[in-house]
Coordinates of C-alpha atoms in Angstrom, one line a residue:
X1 CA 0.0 0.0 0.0
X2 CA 1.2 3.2 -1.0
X3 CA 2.0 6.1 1.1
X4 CA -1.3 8.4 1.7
X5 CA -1.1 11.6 -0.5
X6 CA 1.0 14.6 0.8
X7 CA -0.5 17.9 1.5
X8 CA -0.1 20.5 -1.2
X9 CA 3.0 22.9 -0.8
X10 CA 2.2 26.5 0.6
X11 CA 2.3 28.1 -2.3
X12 CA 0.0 26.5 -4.4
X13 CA -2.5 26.0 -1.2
X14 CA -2.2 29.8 -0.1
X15 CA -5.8 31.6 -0.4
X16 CA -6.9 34.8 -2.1
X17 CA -7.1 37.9 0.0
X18 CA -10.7 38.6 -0.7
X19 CA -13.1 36.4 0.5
X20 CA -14.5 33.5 -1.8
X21 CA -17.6 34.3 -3.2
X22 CA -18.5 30.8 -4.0
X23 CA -18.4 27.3 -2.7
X24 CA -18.1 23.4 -3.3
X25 CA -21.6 22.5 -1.8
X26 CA -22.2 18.6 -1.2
X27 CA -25.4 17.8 -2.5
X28 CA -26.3 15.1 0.1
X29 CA -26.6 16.7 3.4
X30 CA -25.5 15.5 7.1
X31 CA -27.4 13.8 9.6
X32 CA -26.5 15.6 12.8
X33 CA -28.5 14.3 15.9
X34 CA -28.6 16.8 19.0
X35 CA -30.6 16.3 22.9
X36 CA -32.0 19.6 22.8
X37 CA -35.7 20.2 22.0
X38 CA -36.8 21.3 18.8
X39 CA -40.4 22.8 18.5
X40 CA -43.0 20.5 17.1
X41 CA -43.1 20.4 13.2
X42 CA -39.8 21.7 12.8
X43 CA -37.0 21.3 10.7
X44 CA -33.9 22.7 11.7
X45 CA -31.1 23.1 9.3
X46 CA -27.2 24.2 10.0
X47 CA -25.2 25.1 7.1
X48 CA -21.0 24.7 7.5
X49 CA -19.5 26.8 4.8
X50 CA -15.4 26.3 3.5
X51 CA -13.6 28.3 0.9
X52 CA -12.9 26.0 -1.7
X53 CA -11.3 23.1 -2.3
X54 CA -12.9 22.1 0.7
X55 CA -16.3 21.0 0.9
X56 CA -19.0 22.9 2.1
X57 CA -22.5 20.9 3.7
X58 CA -25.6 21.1 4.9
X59 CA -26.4 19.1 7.7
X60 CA -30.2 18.3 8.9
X61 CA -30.8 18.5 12.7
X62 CA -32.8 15.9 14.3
X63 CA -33.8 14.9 18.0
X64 CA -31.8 11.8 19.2
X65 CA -34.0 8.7 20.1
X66 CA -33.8 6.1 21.5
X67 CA -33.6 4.1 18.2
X68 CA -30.7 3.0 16.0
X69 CA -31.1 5.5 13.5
X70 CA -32.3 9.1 13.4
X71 CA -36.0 9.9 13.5
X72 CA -36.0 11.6 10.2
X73 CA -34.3 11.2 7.0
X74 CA -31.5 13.0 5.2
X75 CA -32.7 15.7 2.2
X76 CA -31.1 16.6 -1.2
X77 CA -29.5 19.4 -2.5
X78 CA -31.5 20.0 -5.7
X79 CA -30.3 23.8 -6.5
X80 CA -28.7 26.9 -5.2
X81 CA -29.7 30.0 -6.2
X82 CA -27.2 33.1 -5.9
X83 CA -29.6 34.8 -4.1
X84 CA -28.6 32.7 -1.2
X85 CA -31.3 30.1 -0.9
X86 CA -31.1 26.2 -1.7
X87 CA -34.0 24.0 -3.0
X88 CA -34.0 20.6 -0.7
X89 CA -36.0 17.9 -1.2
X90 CA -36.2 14.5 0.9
X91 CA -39.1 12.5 2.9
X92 CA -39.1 12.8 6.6
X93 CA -39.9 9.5 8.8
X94 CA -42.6 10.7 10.8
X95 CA -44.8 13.0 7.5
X96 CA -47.8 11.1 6.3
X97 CA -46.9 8.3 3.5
X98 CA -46.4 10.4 0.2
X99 CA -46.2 9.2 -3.4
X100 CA -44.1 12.6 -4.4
X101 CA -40.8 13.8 -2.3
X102 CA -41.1 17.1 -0.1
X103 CA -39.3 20.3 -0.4
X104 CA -38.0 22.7 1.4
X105 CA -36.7 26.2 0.6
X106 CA -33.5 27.4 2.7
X107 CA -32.8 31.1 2.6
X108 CA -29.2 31.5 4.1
X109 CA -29.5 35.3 4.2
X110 CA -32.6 35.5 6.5
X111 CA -32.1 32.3 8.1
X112 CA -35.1 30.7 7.7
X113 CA -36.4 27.1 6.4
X114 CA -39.7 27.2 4.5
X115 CA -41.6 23.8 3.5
X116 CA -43.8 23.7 0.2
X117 CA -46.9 22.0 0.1
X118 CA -46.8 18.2 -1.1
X119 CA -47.4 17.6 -4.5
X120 CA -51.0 15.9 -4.6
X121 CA -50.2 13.2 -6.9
X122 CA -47.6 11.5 -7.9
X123 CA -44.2 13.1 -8.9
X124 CA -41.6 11.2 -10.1
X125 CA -39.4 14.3 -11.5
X126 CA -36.6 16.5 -10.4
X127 CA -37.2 19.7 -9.4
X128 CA -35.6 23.3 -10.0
X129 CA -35.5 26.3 -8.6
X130 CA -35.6 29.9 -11.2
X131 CA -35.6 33.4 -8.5
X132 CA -36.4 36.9 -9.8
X133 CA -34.3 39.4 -9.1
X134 CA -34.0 40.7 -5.8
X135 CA -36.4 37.5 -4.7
X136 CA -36.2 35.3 -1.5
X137 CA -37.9 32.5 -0.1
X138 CA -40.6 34.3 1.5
X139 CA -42.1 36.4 -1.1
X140 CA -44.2 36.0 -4.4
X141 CA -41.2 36.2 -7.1
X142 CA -39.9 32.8 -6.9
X143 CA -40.9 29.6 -8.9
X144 CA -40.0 25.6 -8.5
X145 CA -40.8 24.1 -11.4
X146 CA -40.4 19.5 -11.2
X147 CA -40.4 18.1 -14.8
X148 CA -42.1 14.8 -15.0
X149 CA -40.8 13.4 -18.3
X150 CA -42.9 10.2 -19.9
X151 CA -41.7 6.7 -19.0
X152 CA -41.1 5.2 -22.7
X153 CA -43.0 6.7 -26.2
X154 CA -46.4 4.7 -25.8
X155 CA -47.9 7.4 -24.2
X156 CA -47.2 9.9 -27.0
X157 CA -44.2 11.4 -25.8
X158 CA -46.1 13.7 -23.0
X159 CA -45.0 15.1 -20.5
X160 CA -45.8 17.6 -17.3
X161 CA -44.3 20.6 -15.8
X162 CA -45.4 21.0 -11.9
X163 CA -44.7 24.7 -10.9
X164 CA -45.0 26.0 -7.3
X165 CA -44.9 30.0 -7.0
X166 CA -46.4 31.8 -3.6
X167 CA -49.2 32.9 -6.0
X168 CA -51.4 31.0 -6.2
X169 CA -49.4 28.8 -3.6
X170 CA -50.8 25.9 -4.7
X171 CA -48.7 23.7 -7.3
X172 CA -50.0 24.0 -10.8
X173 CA -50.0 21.3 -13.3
X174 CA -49.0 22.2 -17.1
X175 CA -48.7 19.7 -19.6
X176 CA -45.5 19.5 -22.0
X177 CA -44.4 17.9 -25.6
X178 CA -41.8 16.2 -25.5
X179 CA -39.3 16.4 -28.3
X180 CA -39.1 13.8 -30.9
X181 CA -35.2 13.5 -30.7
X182 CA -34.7 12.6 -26.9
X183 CA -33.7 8.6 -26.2
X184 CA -36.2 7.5 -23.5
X185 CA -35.9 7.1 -20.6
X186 CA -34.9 10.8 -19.9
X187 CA -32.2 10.7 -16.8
X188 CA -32.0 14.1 -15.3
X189 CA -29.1 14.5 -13.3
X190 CA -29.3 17.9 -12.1
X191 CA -31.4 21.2 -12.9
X192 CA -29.3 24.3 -13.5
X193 CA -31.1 28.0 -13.9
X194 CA -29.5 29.8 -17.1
X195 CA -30.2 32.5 -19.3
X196 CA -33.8 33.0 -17.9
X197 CA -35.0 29.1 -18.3
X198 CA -34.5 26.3 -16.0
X199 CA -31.9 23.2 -17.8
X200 CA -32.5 19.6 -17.0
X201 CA -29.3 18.1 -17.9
X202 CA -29.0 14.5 -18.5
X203 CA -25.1 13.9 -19.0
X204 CA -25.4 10.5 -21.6
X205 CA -27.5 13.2 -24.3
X206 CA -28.5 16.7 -23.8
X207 CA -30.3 19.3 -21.6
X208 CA -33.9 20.1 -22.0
X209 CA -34.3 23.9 -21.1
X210 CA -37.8 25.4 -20.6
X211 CA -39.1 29.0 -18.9
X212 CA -41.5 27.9 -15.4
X213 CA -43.4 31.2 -15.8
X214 CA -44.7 30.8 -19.0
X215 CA -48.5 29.9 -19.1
X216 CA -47.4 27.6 -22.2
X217 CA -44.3 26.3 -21.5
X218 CA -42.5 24.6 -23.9
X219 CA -39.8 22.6 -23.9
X220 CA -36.3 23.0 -26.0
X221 CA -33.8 20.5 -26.9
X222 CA -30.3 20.2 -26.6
X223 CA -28.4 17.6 -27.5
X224 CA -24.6 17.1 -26.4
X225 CA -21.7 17.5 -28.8
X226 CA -21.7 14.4 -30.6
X227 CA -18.4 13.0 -29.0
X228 CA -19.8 13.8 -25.9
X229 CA -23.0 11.7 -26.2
X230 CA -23.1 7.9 -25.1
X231 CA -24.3 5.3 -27.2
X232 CA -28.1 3.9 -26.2
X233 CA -27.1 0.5 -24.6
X234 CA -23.9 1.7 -23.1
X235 CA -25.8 1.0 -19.3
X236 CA -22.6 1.0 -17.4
X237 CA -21.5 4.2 -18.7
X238 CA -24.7 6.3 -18.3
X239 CA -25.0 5.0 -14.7
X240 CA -21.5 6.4 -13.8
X241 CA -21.8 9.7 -16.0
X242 CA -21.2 11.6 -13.0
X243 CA -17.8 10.2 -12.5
X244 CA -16.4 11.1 -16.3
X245 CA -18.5 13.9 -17.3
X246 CA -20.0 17.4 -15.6
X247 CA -22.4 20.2 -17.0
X248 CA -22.9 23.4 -14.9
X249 CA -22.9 27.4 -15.7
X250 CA -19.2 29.0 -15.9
X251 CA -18.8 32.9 -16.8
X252 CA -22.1 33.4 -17.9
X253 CA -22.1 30.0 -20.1
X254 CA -22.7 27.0 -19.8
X255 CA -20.0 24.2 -20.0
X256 CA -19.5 20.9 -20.4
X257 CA -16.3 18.9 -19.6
X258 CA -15.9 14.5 -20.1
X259 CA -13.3 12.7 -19.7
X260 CA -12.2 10.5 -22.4
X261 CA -10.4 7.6 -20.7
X262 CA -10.7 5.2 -23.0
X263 CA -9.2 6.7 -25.9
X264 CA -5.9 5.8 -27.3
X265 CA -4.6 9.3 -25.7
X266 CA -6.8 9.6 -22.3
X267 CA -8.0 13.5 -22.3
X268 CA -10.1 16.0 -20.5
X269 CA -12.0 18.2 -23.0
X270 CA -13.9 21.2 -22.5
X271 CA -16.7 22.8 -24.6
X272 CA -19.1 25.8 -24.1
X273 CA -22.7 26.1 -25.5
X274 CA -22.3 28.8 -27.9
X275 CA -25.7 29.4 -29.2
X276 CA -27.7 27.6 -27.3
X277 CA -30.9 28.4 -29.4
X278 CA -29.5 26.7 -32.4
X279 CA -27.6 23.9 -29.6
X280 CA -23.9 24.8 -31.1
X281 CA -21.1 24.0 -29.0
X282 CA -17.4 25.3 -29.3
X283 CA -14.1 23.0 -28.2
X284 CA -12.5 25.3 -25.7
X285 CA -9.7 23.0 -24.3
X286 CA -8.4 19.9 -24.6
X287 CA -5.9 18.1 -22.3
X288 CA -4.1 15.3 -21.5
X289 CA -4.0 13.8 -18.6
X290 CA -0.2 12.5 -19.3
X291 CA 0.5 16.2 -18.9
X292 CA -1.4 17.1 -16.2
X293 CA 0.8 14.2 -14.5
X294 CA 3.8 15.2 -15.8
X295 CA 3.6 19.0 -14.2
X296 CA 5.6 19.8 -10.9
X297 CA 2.4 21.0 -9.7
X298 CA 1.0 17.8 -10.0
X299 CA 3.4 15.8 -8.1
X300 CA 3.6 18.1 -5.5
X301 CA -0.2 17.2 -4.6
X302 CA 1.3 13.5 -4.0
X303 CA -1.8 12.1 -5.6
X304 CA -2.0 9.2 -7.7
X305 CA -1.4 9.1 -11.8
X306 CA -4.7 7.8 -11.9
X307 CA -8.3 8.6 -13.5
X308 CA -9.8 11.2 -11.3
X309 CA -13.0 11.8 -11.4
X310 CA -15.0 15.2 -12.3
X311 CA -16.3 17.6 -9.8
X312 CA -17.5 21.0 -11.5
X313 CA -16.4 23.9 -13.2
X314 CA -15.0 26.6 -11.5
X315 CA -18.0 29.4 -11.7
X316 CA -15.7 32.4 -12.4
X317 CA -12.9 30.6 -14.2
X318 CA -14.2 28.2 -17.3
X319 CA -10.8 27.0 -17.5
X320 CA -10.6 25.8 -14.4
X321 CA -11.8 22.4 -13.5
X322 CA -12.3 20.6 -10.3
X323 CA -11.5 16.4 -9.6
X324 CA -12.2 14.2 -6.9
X325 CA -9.0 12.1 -6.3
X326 CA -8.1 9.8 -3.4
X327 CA -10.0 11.6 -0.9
X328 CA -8.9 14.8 -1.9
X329 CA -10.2 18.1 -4.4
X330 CA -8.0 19.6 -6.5
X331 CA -8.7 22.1 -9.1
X332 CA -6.8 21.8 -12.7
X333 CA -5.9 24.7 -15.2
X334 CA -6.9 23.4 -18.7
X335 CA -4.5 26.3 -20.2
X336 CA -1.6 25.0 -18.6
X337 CA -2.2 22.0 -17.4
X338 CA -1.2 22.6 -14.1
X339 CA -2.9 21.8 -10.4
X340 CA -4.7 25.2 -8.9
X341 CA -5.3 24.4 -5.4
X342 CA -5.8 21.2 -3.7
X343 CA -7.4 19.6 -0.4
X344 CA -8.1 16.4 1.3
X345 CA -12.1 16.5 2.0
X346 CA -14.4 14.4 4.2
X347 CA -16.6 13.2 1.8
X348 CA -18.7 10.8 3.4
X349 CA -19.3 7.1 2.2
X350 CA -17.6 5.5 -0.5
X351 CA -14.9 7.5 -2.8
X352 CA -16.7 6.1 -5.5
X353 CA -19.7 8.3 -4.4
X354 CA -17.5 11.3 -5.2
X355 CA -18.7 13.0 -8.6
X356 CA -19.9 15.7 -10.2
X357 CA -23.3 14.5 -9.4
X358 CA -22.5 14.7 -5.3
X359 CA -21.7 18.6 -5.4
X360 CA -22.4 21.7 -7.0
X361 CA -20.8 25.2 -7.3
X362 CA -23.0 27.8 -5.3
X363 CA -22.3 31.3 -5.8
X364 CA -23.1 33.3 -2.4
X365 CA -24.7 36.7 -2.1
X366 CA -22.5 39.0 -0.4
X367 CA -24.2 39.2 2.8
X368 CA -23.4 35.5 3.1
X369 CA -20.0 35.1 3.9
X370 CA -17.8 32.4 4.8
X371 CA -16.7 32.9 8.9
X372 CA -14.1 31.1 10.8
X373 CA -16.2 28.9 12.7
X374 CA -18.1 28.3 9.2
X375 CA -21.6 27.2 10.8
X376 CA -25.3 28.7 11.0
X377 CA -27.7 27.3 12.9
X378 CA -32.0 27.6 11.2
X379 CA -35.4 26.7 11.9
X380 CA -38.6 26.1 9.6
X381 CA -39.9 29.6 10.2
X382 CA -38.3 30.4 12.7
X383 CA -35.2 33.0 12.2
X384 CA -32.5 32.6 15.1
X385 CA -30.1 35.1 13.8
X386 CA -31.0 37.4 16.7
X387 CA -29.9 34.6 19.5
X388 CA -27.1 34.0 17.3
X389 CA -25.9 37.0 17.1
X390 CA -26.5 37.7 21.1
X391 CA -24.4 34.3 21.7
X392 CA -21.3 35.5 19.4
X393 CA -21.4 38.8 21.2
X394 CA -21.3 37.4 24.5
X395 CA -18.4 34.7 23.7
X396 CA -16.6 37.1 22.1
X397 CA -17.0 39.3 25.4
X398 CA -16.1 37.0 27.0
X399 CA -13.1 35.9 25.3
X400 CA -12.0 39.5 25.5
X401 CA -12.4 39.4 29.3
X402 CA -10.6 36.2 29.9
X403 CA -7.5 37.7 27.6
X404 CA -7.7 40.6 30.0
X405 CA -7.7 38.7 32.7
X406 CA -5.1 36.5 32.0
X407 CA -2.7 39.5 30.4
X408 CA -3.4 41.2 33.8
X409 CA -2.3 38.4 36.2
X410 CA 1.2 37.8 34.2
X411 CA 1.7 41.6 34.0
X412 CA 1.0 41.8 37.8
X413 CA 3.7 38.8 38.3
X414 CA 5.8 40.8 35.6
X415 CA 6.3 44.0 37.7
X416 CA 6.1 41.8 41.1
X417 CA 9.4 39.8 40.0
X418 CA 11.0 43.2 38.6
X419 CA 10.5 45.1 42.0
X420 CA 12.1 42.0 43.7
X421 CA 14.9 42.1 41.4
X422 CA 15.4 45.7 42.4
X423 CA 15.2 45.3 45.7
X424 CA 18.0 42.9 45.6
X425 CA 19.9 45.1 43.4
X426 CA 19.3 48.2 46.1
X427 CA 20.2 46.0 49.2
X428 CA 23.7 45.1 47.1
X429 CA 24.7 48.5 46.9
X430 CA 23.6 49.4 50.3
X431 CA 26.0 46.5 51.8
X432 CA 29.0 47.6 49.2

């Protein structure tokens, strides 16, 4: 067994001065079980941000039992808006046997958890999450939007849109056509919110993009480049898309990055949807991953010359791409094939769970920042940023105190073992 991968040197590891304005946000949250007593129908959230490489997560707070397991199940990370809230969805243990999953809107800015209304019927579809300008989770410019695709092409290729705004706050059912051109069954991976439409990605063909506020929505096809699409009865490969291929919004644009390991040269290539009306894509960059190896950079990490696999695109920097590797994310410069910044994560369960389908890049507002301690504590409807606040004051009071005290007490020993010392001094003079 080899030894475990050094830490990256200083200088590749050293941070910007300004603060991040983004973040590497696992999409599967914590379980984090506590004695205190939450109020009835509650669901408390607390939300541990890093810079990146490191991994930032939301954990779900739930009352210890006396049972195994915790009394209510883990949600999911299904979009994060840069307005500072995150669409969740997930089942709790003790809510009343539902054929469609719940969600839950998190605004980090005002601290607050707020759960839609179950879908009435059954869902079956992934759900996004498009925010006016200027919106938040607890007024009337905000839309999730969960699009049921159909199951093969027997029943006519249709499909539904279910929308949720806070007018009429009910959901609101709008049937769909479903291209002619998409393979079924349609596997969305992820939503994304671009350019005014919501983007149901599905990493083996194409993205279907559609606008949510429309009263006729209709939907518009994407397909992948065509070395980037995977063949129809290539199972194994479609099931781990996550691991060798990424889609999310960079610099305004959206980008799509695979890794092509079975080719005669292995590579890492990198296009951008040009026009995505007319679904043209441009080759950006192209690299190998012999040369990514063969940089200094690289082998300072300590890692492995082995098939990483793909985390996201930096949001800022479209050349910049982001690998899970041996427990540890590390960010790779397409240009110049060299390694950005890297860090050993906590990413729990299996490393093979590690994809670009476990984490997304979440662009923070700027009253959301990313504080030493790293940790905010919410409740469904019930904003704690006032007691928070209060607490921080008082341990940082105290804290000051404390330093007070304690530089007060060695200064009084200071000046105790000086006068001593002069004393002694004054006595050897007197005697002389």
């Amino acid at each position: 067994m080899g030894s475990p991968p050094r830490p990256m040197p200083p200088l590749i590891r050293s941070p910007s001065p300004a603060a991040p304005q983004w973040v590497v946000l696992r999409r599967i949250p914590r379980v984090s079980r506590t004695d205190n007593d939450l109020p009835q129908d509650t669901t408390a959230f607390l939300l541990a941000l890093e810079a990146p490489p490191g991994l930032s997560v939301v954990s779900q707070l739930v009352i210890a039992t006396d049972r195994g397991g915790p009394d209510r199940s883990a949600a999911f990370v299904r979009a994060a808006d840069s307005c500072g809230i995150l669409l969740l969805s997930g089942s709790l243990a003790d809510d009343k046997p539902s054929a469609s999953a719940s969600y839950f809107l998190f605004d980090a800015v005002s601290n607050t958890v707020r759960r839609l209304p179950d879908w009435p019927g059954n869902g079956g579809g992934i759900a996004g999450l498009s925010v006016a300008a200027g919106g938040g989770s607890h007024n009337h410019n905000f839309m999730v939007a969960e699009l049921v695709p159909p199951f093969s092409a027997t029943n006519g290729g249709s499909a539904a849109l279910h929308c949720f705004s806070p007018e009429p706050g009910v959901w609101v059912h709008k049937p769909l056509r479903f291209p002619d051109r998409i393979r079924l069954p349609w596997h969305s991976a992820h939503v994304l919110y671009y350019d005014g439409k919501l983007w149901w990605v599905d990493l083996s063909q194409g993205l279907l993009a559609c606008d949510p506020f429309a009263v006729k929505p209709e939907l518009h096809f994407v397909p992948l480049p065509s070395s980037g699409r995977l063949a129809k009865g290539d199972w194994k490969q479609r099931r781990d898309a996550g691991k060798h291929r990424c889609l999310n919004v960079s610099g305004g644009k959206l980008r799509f990055v695979v890794i092509q390991a079975h080719a005669c040269v292995p590579k890492i290539k990198l296009w951008t949807l040009a026009d995505p009306a007319a679904g043209e894509w441009t080759l950006d960059h192209e690299a190998r991953l012999q040369d990514i190896w063969d940089d200094q950079s690289y082998t300072n990490t300590g890692l492995s010359k082995k098939r990483p696999s793909l985390a996201l695109v930096h949001p800022g920097k479209p050349n910049v791409v982001y690998f899970f590797l041996q427990k540890h994310l590390f960010g790779v410069d397409l240009r110049t094939k060299a390694v950005t910044e890297s860090s050993p994560h906590e990413h729990e369960g299996d490393e093979a769970a590690a994809s670009s389908s476990s984490v997304l890049a979440w662009e923070l507002p700027p009253s959301v920042t990313i504080s030493s301690a790293g940790r905010q504590h919410v409740q469904e409807e019930i904003t704690t940023s006032t007691f928070d606040r209060i607490a921080d004051s008082l341990y940082d009071a105290y804290t000051r105190v404390f330093a007070d005290m304690e530089f007060d007490r060695l200064a009084k020993i200071a000046l105790g073992y000086r006068d001593k010392k002069t004393e002694k001094e004054d006595n050897k003079f007197k005697v002389s």
